[in-house]
Coordinates of C-alpha atoms in Angstrom, one line a residue:
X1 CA -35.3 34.8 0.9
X2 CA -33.9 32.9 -2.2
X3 CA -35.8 31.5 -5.0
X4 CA -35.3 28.1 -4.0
X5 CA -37.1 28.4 -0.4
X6 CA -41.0 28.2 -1.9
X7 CA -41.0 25.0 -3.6
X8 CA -39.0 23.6 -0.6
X9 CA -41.7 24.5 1.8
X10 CA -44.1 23.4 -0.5
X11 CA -42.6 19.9 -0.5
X12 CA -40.9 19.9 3.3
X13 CA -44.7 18.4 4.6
X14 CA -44.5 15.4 2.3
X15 CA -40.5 14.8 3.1
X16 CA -41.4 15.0 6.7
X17 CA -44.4 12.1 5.7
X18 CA -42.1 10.2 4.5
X19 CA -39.2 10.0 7.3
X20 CA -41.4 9.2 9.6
X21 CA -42.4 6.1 7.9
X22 CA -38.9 5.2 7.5
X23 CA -38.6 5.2 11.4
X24 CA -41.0 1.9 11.3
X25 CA -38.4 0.5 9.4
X26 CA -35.7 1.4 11.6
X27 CA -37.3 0.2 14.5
X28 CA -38.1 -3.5 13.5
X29 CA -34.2 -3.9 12.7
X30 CA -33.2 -2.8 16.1
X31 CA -35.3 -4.7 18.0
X32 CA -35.1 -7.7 15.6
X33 CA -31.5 -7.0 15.1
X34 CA -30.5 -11.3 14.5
X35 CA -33.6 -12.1 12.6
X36 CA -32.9 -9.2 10.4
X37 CA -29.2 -9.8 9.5
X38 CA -30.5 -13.7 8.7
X39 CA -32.5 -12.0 6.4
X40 CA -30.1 -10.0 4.7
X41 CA -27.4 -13.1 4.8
X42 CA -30.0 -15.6 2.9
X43 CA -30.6 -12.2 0.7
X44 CA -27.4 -12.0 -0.5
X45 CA -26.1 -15.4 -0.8
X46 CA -29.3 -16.8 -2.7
X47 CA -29.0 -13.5 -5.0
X48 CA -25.2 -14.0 -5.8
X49 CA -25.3 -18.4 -6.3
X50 CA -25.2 -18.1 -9.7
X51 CA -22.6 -15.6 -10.2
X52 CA -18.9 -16.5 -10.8
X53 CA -17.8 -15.8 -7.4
X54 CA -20.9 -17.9 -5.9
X55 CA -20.3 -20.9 -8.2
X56 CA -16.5 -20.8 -7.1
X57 CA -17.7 -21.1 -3.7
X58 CA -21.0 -23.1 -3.9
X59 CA -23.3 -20.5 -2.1
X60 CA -26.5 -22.9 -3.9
X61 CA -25.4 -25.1 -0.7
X62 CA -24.9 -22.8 1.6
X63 CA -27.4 -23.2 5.0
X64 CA -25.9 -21.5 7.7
X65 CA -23.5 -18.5 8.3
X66 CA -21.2 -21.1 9.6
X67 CA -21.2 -22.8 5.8
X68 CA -20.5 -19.4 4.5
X69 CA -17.5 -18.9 6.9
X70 CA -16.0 -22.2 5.8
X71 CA -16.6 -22.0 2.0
X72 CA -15.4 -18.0 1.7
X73 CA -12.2 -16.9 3.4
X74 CA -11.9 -13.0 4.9
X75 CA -11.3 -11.0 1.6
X76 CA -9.5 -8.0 1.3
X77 CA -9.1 -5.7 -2.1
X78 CA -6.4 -7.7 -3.3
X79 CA -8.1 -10.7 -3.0
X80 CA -10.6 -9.7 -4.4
X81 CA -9.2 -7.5 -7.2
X82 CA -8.9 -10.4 -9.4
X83 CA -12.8 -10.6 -10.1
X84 CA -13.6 -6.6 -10.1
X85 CA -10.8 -6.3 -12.7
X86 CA -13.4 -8.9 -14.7
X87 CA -15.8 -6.4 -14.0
X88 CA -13.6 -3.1 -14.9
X89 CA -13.1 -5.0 -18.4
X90 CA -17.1 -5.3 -18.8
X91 CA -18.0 -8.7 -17.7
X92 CA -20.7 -9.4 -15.6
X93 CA -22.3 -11.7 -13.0
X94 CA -19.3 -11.8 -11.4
X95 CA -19.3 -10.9 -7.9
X96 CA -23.0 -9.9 -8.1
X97 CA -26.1 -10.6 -10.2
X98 CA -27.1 -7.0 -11.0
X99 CA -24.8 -4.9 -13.5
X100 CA -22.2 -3.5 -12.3
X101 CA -21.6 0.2 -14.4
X102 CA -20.2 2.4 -11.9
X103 CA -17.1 2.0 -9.5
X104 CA -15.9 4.3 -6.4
X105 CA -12.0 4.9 -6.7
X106 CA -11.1 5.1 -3.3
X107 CA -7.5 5.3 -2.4
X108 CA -8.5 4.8 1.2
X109 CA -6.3 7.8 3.7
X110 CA -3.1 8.0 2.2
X111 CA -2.9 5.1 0.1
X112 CA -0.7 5.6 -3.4
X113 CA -2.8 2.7 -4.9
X114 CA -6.5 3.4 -6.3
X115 CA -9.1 0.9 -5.2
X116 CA -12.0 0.5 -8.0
X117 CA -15.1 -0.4 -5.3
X118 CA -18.1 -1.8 -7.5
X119 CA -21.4 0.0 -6.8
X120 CA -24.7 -2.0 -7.6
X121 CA -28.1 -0.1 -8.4
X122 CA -29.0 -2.4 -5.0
X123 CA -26.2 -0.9 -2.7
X124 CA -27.2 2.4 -4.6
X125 CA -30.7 2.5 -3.8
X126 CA -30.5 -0.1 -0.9
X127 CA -27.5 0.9 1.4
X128 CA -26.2 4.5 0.7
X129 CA -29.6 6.3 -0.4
X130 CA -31.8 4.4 2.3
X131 CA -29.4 5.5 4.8
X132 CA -29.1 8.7 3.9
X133 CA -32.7 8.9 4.7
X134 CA -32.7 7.1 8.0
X135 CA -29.9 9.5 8.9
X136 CA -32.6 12.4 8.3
X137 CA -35.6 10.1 9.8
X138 CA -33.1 9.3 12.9
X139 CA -32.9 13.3 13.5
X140 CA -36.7 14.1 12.5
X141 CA -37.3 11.5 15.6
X142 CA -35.5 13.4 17.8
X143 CA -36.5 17.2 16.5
X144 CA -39.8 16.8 15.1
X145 CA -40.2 20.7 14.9
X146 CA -37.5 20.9 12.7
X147 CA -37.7 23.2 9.4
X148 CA -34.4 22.0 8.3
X149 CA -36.3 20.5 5.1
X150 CA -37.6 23.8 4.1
X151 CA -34.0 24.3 3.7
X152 CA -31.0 22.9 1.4
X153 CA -28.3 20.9 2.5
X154 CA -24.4 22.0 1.8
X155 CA -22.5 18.4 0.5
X156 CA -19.1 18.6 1.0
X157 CA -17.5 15.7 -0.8
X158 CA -14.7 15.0 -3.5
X159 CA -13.1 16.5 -5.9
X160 CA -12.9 14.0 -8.5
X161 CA -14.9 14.2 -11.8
X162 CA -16.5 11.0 -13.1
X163 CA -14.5 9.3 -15.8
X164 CA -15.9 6.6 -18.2
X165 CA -14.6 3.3 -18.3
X166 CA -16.5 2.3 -21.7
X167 CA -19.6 2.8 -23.1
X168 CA -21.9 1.9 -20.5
X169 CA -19.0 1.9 -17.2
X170 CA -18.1 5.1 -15.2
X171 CA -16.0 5.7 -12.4
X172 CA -15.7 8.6 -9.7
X173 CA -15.0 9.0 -6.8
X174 CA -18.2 7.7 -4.3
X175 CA -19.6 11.5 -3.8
X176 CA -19.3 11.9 -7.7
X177 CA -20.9 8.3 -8.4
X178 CA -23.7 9.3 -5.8
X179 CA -24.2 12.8 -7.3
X180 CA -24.9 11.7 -11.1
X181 CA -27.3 8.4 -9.7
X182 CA -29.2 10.4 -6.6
X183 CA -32.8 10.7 -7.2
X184 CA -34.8 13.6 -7.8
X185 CA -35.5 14.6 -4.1
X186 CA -32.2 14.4 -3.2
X187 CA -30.7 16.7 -5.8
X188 CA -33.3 19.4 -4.7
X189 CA -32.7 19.4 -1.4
X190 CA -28.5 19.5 -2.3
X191 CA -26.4 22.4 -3.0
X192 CA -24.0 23.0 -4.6
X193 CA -25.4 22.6 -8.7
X194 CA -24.0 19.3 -10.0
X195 CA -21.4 21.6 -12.3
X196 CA -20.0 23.3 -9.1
X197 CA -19.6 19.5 -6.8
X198 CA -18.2 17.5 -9.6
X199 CA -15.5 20.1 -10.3
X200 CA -12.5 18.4 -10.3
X201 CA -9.7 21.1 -9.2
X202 CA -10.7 21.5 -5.2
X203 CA -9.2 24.8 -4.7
X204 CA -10.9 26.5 -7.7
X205 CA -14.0 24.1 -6.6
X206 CA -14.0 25.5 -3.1
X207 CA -14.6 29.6 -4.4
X208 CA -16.7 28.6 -6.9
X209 CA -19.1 26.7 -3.8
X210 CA -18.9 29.5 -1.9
X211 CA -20.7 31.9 -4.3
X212 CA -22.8 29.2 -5.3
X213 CA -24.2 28.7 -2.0
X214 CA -23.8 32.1 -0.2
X215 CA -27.1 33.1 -1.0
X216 CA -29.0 29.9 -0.5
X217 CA -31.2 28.8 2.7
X218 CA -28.4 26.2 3.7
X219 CA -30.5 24.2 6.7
X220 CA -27.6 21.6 7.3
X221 CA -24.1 20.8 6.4
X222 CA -22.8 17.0 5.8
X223 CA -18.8 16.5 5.3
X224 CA -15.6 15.9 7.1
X225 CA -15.0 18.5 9.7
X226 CA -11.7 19.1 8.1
X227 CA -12.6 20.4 4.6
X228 CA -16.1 21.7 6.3
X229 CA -13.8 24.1 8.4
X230 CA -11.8 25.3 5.6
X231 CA -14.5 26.0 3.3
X232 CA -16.6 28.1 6.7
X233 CA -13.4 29.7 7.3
X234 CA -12.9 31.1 3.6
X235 CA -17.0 31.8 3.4
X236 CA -16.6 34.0 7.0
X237 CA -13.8 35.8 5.7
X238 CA -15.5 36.3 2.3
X239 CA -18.4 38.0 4.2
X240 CA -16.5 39.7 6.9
X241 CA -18.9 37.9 9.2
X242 CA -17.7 35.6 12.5
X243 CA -20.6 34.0 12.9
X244 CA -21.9 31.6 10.3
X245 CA -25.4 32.0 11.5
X246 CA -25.4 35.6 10.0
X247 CA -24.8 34.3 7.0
X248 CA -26.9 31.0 7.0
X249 CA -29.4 32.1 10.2
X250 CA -31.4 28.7 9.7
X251 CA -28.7 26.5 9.7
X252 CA -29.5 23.8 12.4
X253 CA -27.5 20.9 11.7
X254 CA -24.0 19.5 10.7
X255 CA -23.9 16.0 9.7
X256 CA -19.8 14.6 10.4
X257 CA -17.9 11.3 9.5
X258 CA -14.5 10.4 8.1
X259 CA -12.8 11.5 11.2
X260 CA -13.4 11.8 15.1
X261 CA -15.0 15.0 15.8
X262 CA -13.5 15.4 19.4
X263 CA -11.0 17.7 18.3
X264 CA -12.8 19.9 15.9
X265 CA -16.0 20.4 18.1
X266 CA -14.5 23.6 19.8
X267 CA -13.6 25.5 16.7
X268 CA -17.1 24.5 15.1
X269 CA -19.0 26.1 18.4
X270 CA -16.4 28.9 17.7
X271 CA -17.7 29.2 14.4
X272 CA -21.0 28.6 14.8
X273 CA -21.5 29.8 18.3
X274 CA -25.5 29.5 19.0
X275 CA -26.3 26.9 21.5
X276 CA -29.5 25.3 19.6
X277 CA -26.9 23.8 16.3
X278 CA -26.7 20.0 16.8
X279 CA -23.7 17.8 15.4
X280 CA -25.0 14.5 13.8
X281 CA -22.1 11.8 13.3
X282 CA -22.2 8.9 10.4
X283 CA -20.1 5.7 9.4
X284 CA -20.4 6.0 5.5
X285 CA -17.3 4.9 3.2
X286 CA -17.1 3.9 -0.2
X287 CA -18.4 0.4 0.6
X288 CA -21.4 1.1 2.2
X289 CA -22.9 3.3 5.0
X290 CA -22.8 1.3 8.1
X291 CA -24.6 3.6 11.1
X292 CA -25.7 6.9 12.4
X293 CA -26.3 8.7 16.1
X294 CA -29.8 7.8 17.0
X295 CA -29.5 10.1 20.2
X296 CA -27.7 13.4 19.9
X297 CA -26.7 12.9 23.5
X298 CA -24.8 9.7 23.7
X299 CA -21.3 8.4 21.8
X300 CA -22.5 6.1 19.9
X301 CA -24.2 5.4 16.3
X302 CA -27.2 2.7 15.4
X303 CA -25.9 0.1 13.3
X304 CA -28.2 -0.2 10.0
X305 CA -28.6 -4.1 9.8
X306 CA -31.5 -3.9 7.2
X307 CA -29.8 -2.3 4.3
X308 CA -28.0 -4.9 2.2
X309 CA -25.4 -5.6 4.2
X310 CA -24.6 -8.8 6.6
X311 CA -21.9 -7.9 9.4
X312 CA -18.8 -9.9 11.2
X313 CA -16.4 -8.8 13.6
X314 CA -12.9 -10.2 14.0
X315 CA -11.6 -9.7 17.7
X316 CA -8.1 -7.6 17.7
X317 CA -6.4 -10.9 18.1
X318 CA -7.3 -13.0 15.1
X319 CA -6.1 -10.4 12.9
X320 CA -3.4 -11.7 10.4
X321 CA -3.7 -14.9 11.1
X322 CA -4.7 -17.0 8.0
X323 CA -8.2 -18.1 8.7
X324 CA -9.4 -15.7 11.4
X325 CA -12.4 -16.1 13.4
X326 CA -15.0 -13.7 13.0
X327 CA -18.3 -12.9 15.0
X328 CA -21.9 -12.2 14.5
X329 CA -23.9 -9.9 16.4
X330 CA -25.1 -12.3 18.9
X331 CA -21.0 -12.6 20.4
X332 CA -20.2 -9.0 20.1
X333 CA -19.3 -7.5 23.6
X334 CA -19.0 -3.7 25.1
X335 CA -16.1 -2.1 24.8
X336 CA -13.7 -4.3 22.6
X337 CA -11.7 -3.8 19.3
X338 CA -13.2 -5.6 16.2
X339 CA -12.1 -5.2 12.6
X340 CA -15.1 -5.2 11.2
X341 CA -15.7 -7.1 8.2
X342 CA -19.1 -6.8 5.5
X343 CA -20.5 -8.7 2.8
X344 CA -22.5 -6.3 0.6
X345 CA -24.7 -6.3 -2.1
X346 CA -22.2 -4.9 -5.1
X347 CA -20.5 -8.2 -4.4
X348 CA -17.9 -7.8 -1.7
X349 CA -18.0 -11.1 0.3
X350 CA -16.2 -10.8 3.9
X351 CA -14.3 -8.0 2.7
X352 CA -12.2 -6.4 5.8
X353 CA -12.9 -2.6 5.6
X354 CA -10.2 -1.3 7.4
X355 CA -11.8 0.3 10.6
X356 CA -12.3 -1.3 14.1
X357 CA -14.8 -0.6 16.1
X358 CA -16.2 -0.9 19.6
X359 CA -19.7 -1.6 20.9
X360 CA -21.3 0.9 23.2
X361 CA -24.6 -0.3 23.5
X362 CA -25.9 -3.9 22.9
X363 CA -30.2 -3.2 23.0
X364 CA -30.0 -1.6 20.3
X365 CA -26.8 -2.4 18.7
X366 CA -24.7 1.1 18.8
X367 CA -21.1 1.8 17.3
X368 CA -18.3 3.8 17.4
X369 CA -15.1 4.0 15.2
X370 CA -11.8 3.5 17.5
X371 CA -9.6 3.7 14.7
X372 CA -8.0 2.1 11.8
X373 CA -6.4 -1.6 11.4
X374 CA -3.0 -0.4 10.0
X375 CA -3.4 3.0 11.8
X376 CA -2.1 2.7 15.1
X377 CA 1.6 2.6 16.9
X378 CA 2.6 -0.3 19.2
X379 CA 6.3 -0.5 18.3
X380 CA 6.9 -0.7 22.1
X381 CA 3.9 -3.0 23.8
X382 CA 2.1 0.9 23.9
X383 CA -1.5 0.5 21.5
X384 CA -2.1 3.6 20.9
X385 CA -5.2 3.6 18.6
X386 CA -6.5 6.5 16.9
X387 CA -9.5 7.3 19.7
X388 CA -6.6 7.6 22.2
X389 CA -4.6 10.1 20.3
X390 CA -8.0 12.0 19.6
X391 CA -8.6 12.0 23.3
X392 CA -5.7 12.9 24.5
X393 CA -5.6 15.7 21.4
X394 CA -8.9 16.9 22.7
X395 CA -8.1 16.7 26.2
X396 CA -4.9 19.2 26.4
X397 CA -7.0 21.3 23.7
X398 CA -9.2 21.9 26.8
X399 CA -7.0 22.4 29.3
X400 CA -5.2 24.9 27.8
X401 CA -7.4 26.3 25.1
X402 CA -5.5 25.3 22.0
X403 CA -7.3 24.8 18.6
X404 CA -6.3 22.0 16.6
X405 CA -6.6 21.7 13.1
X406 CA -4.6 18.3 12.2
X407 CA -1.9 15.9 13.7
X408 CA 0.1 12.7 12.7
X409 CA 2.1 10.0 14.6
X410 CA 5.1 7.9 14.3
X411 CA 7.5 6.1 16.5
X412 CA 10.9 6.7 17.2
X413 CA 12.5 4.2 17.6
X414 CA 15.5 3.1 20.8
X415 CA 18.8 4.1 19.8
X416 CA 21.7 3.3 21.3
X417 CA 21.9 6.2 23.7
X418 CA 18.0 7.2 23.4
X419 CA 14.8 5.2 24.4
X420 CA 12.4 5.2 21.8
X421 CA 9.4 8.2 21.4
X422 CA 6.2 9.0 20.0
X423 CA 7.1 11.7 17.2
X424 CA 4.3 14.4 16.6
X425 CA 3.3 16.7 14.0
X426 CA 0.9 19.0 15.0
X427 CA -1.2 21.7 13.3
X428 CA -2.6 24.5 15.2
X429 CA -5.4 27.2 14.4
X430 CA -4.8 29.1 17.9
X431 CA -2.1 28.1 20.5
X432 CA -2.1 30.4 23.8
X433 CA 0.4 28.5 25.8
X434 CA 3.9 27.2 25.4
X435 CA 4.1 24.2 23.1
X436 CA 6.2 22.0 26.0
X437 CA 2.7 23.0 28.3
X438 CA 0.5 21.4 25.5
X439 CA 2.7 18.4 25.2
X440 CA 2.6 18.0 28.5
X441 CA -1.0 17.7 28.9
X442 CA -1.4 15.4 25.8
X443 CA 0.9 13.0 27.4
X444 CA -1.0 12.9 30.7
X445 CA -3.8 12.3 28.7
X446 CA -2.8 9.3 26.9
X447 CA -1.4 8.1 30.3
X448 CA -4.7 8.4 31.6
X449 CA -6.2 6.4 28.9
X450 CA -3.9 4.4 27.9
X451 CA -3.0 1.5 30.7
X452 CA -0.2 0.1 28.5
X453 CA 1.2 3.6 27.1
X454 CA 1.3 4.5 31.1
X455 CA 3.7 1.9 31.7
X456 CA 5.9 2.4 29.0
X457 CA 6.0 6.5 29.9
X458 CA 7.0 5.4 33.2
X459 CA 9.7 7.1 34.4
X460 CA 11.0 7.6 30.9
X461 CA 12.1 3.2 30.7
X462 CA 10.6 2.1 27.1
X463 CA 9.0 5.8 26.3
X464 CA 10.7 9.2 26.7
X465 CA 8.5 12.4 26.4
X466 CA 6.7 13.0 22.9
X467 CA 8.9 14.9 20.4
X468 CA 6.2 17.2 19.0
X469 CA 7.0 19.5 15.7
X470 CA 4.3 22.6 15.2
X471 CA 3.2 22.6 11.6
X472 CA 2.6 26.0 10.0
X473 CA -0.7 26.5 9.1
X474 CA -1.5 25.0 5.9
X475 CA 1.4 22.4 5.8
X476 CA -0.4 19.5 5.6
X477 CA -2.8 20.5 3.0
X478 CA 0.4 21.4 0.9
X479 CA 1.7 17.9 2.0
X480 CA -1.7 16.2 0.5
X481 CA -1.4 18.6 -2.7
X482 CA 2.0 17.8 -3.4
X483 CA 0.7 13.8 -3.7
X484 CA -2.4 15.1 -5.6
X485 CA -5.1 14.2 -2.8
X486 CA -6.5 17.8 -1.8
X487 CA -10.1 17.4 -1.5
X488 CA -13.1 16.6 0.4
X489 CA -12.1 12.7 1.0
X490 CA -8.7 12.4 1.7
X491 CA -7.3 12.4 5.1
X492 CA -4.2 12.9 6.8
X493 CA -3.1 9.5 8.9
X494 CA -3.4 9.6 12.7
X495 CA -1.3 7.3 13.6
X496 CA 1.3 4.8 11.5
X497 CA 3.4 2.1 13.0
X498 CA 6.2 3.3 10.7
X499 CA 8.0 5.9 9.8
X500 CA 6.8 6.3 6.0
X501 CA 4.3 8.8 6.1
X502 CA 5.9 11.3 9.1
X503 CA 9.2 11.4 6.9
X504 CA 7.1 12.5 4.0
X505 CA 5.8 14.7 6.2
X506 CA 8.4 16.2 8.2
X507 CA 9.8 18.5 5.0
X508 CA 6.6 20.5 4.9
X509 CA 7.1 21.7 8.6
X510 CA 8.8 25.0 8.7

């Protein structure tokens, strides 16, 4: 037993306490779900009518959400990016009425440009810490015998230090910004020590986590399965062990989000092979934090509608046209692609995040993450979005016990002796069969899925059979190195409509 593990049992009843309370909370949104984003929309435009960006757009006459759609187009960061360099030079009451001193650089996947997103003490305190909470109070709910609060929780995040922007402005990346504001509760129940997360080289940061935290009572993991599986790989090989129980035996919990977990959840019940650990997925991004499983047992996370943002969602169709139409909750339907598109309380008004999303349930209002607006291919009629590739990844994973560890996607496009193809880079951890059996089953897959992707496959007319390169192990965290984005938030693209990123790529295969 470590030092830490007294005090935390000391304090575990009056955490617990106050969870439960939270789930009142929680409740009323969800089954008040239109009254309560009302509420947050008259929030947030009567809070903001005085600032620059609300004069511009007189939100003091603003009645209805239909008024706001009028009097503010859809925004992206470039639109916007006018008024938060304002901001970045130290004015304020700009795009929000509270001071705006720190900003998460986000460079989004793979992008080469760094986005400054502003972060309010009201979407600090409001949005990201109340969720994290409810994300706690959602699983309490469902495990009240839990002791994971007599325990610490292992943060995998970024690797980028925070930087000051002038006397009183800083910058980091979101992890870093939430480290140095998080309030005293959350930094005891976090591991690793502030020195070890902010450390800004992640290969050097990832050994000096792993004796940080080896001998700590870790209770739960949050962080993208990706880095989360490197850093259990390193700490099992460190210890000799296979199981990460033996190391961590009251470890009960991994909390996921940045990328689907359908192809990682084999080599994490690999890993961590006892049958009571539970997998807990989250939509958080620099922007906000948007929702979180409610039930363990169903796809699907609980939109948070009472946390300081207001919600639309632009069907597939409207997107790139110049004045899209948009949806509320009360138009939403099952099953369809929306972009969806927030307006927060740091000041970003109908700001397109980037994602779409589909609707699984309706009573309560449950999401889940289909993919990315510029990540998909349809150079041939085909849209393929990112939950198809995952599927089908996951799919021929199972059928012929492969392990994936990554994979992108890019078209090829017709020739004049060739029809066009999907080209394929794909990482494996373990691969038992021929790589022409896997590729077979991955393209059965999507067939099965995909309707339109089916039609082109047939009998070879638009689509010829997936050209698929094997990556080394490794390759495409050399790949991010080389462009300076190894660490806990960056990603490797899915799926691109063009050729950019898989020709980048393509050199680190050997």
């Amino acid at each position: 037993m470590n030092n830490f593990e007294p005090s935390m049992s000391i304090i575990s009843p009056a955490i617990k306490r106050y969870m439960k309370l939270r789930l009142s909370a929680i409740d009323n949104f969800a089954l008040n779900p239109i009254d309560t984003q009302k509420q947050v929309f008259n929030y947030l435009v009567g809070s903001a009518q005085f600032t620059e960006f609300g004069k511009l757009h007189g939100f003091e006459h603003i009645n209805s959400i239909k008024e706001f759609k009028e009097r503010v187009h859809v925004n992206d960061y470039d639109s916007l990016k006018p008024f938060i360099q304002k901001i970045l030079e130290g004015q304020q009451n700009i795009l929000w009425s509270d001071p705006i001193n720190w900003f998460a650089k986000s460079s989004g996947t793979t992008s080469d440009k760094s986005k400054f997103i502003p972060v309010s003490k009201s979407s600090l305190d409001d949005t990201h810490f109340k969720s994290g909470k409810d994300v706690l109070s959602l699983y309490l709910r469902q495990f009240p015998q839990t002791n994971m609060m007599n325990g610490k929780c292992l943060t995998i995040g970024g690797s980028h230090q925070v930087n000051q922007l002038s006397a009183d402005s800083f910058y980091g990346d979101l992890s870093a910004v939430m480290l140095q504001n998080m309030p005293f509760m959350g930094q005891v129940m976090r591991a690793p020590e502030l020195a070890v997360a902010l450390m800004e080289e992640w290969e050097a940061k990832l050994d000096a986590m792993i004796y940080s935290v080896f001998h700590d009572n870790i209770t739960f993991i949050a962080g993208v399965p990706t880095w989360t599986l490197v850093l259990i790989k390193k700490i099992l090989e460190i210890s000799g062990e296979h199981d990460l129980h033996k190391i961590w035996p009251n470890l009960e919990l991994y909390i996921h989000g940045g990328v689907s977990f359908k192809p990682y959840r084999d080599q994490f019940k690999e890993l961590i092979p006892a049958a009571s650990m539970k997998y807990m997925e989250t939509y958080n991004a620099s922007e906000g934090f948007f929702a979180a499983q409610d039930n363990l047992d169903e796809e699907g996370m609980l939109l948070f509608l009472n946390h300081g943002i207001f919600y639309e969602f632009m069907p597939m169709e409207e997107y790139g046209k110049e004045n899209p139409q948009t949806l509320t909750l009360r138009d939403v339907e099952l099953d369809k692609n929306y972009a969806i598109i927030i307006s927060t309380n740091a000041g970003l008004w109908r700001y397109i995040v980037g994602d779409t999303v589909q609707f699984t349930s309706l009573e309560p209002y449950r999401i889940k993450v289909s993919g990315r607006l510029k990540h998909y291919i349809n150079a041939f009629g085909e849209e393929v979005i990112v939950d198809n590739s995952d599927h089908a990844i996951a799919e021929a994973s199972r059928l012929t016990g492969a392990i994936v560890n990554d994979y992108t996607a890019a078209p090829i496009y017709m020739s004049g002796t060739e029809n066009g193809a999907h080209e394929w880079i794909i990482e494996f951890e373990h691969l038992p069969v021929e790589l022409s059996v896997f590729v077979s089953e991955m393209d059965n897959a999507l067939k099965s899925i995909n309707s339109d992707y089916e039609a082109k496959r047939y009998k070879d007319i638009a689509l010829r059979m997936p050209v698929v390169h094997r990556m080394q192990k490794g390759g495409f965290n050399s790949w991010l190195k080389s462009k300076g984005k190894l660490g806990g938030q960056h990603k490797v693209p899915r799926l691109s409509n063009e050729r950019k990123y898989i020709e980048e790529i393509l050199p680190f295969v050997r």
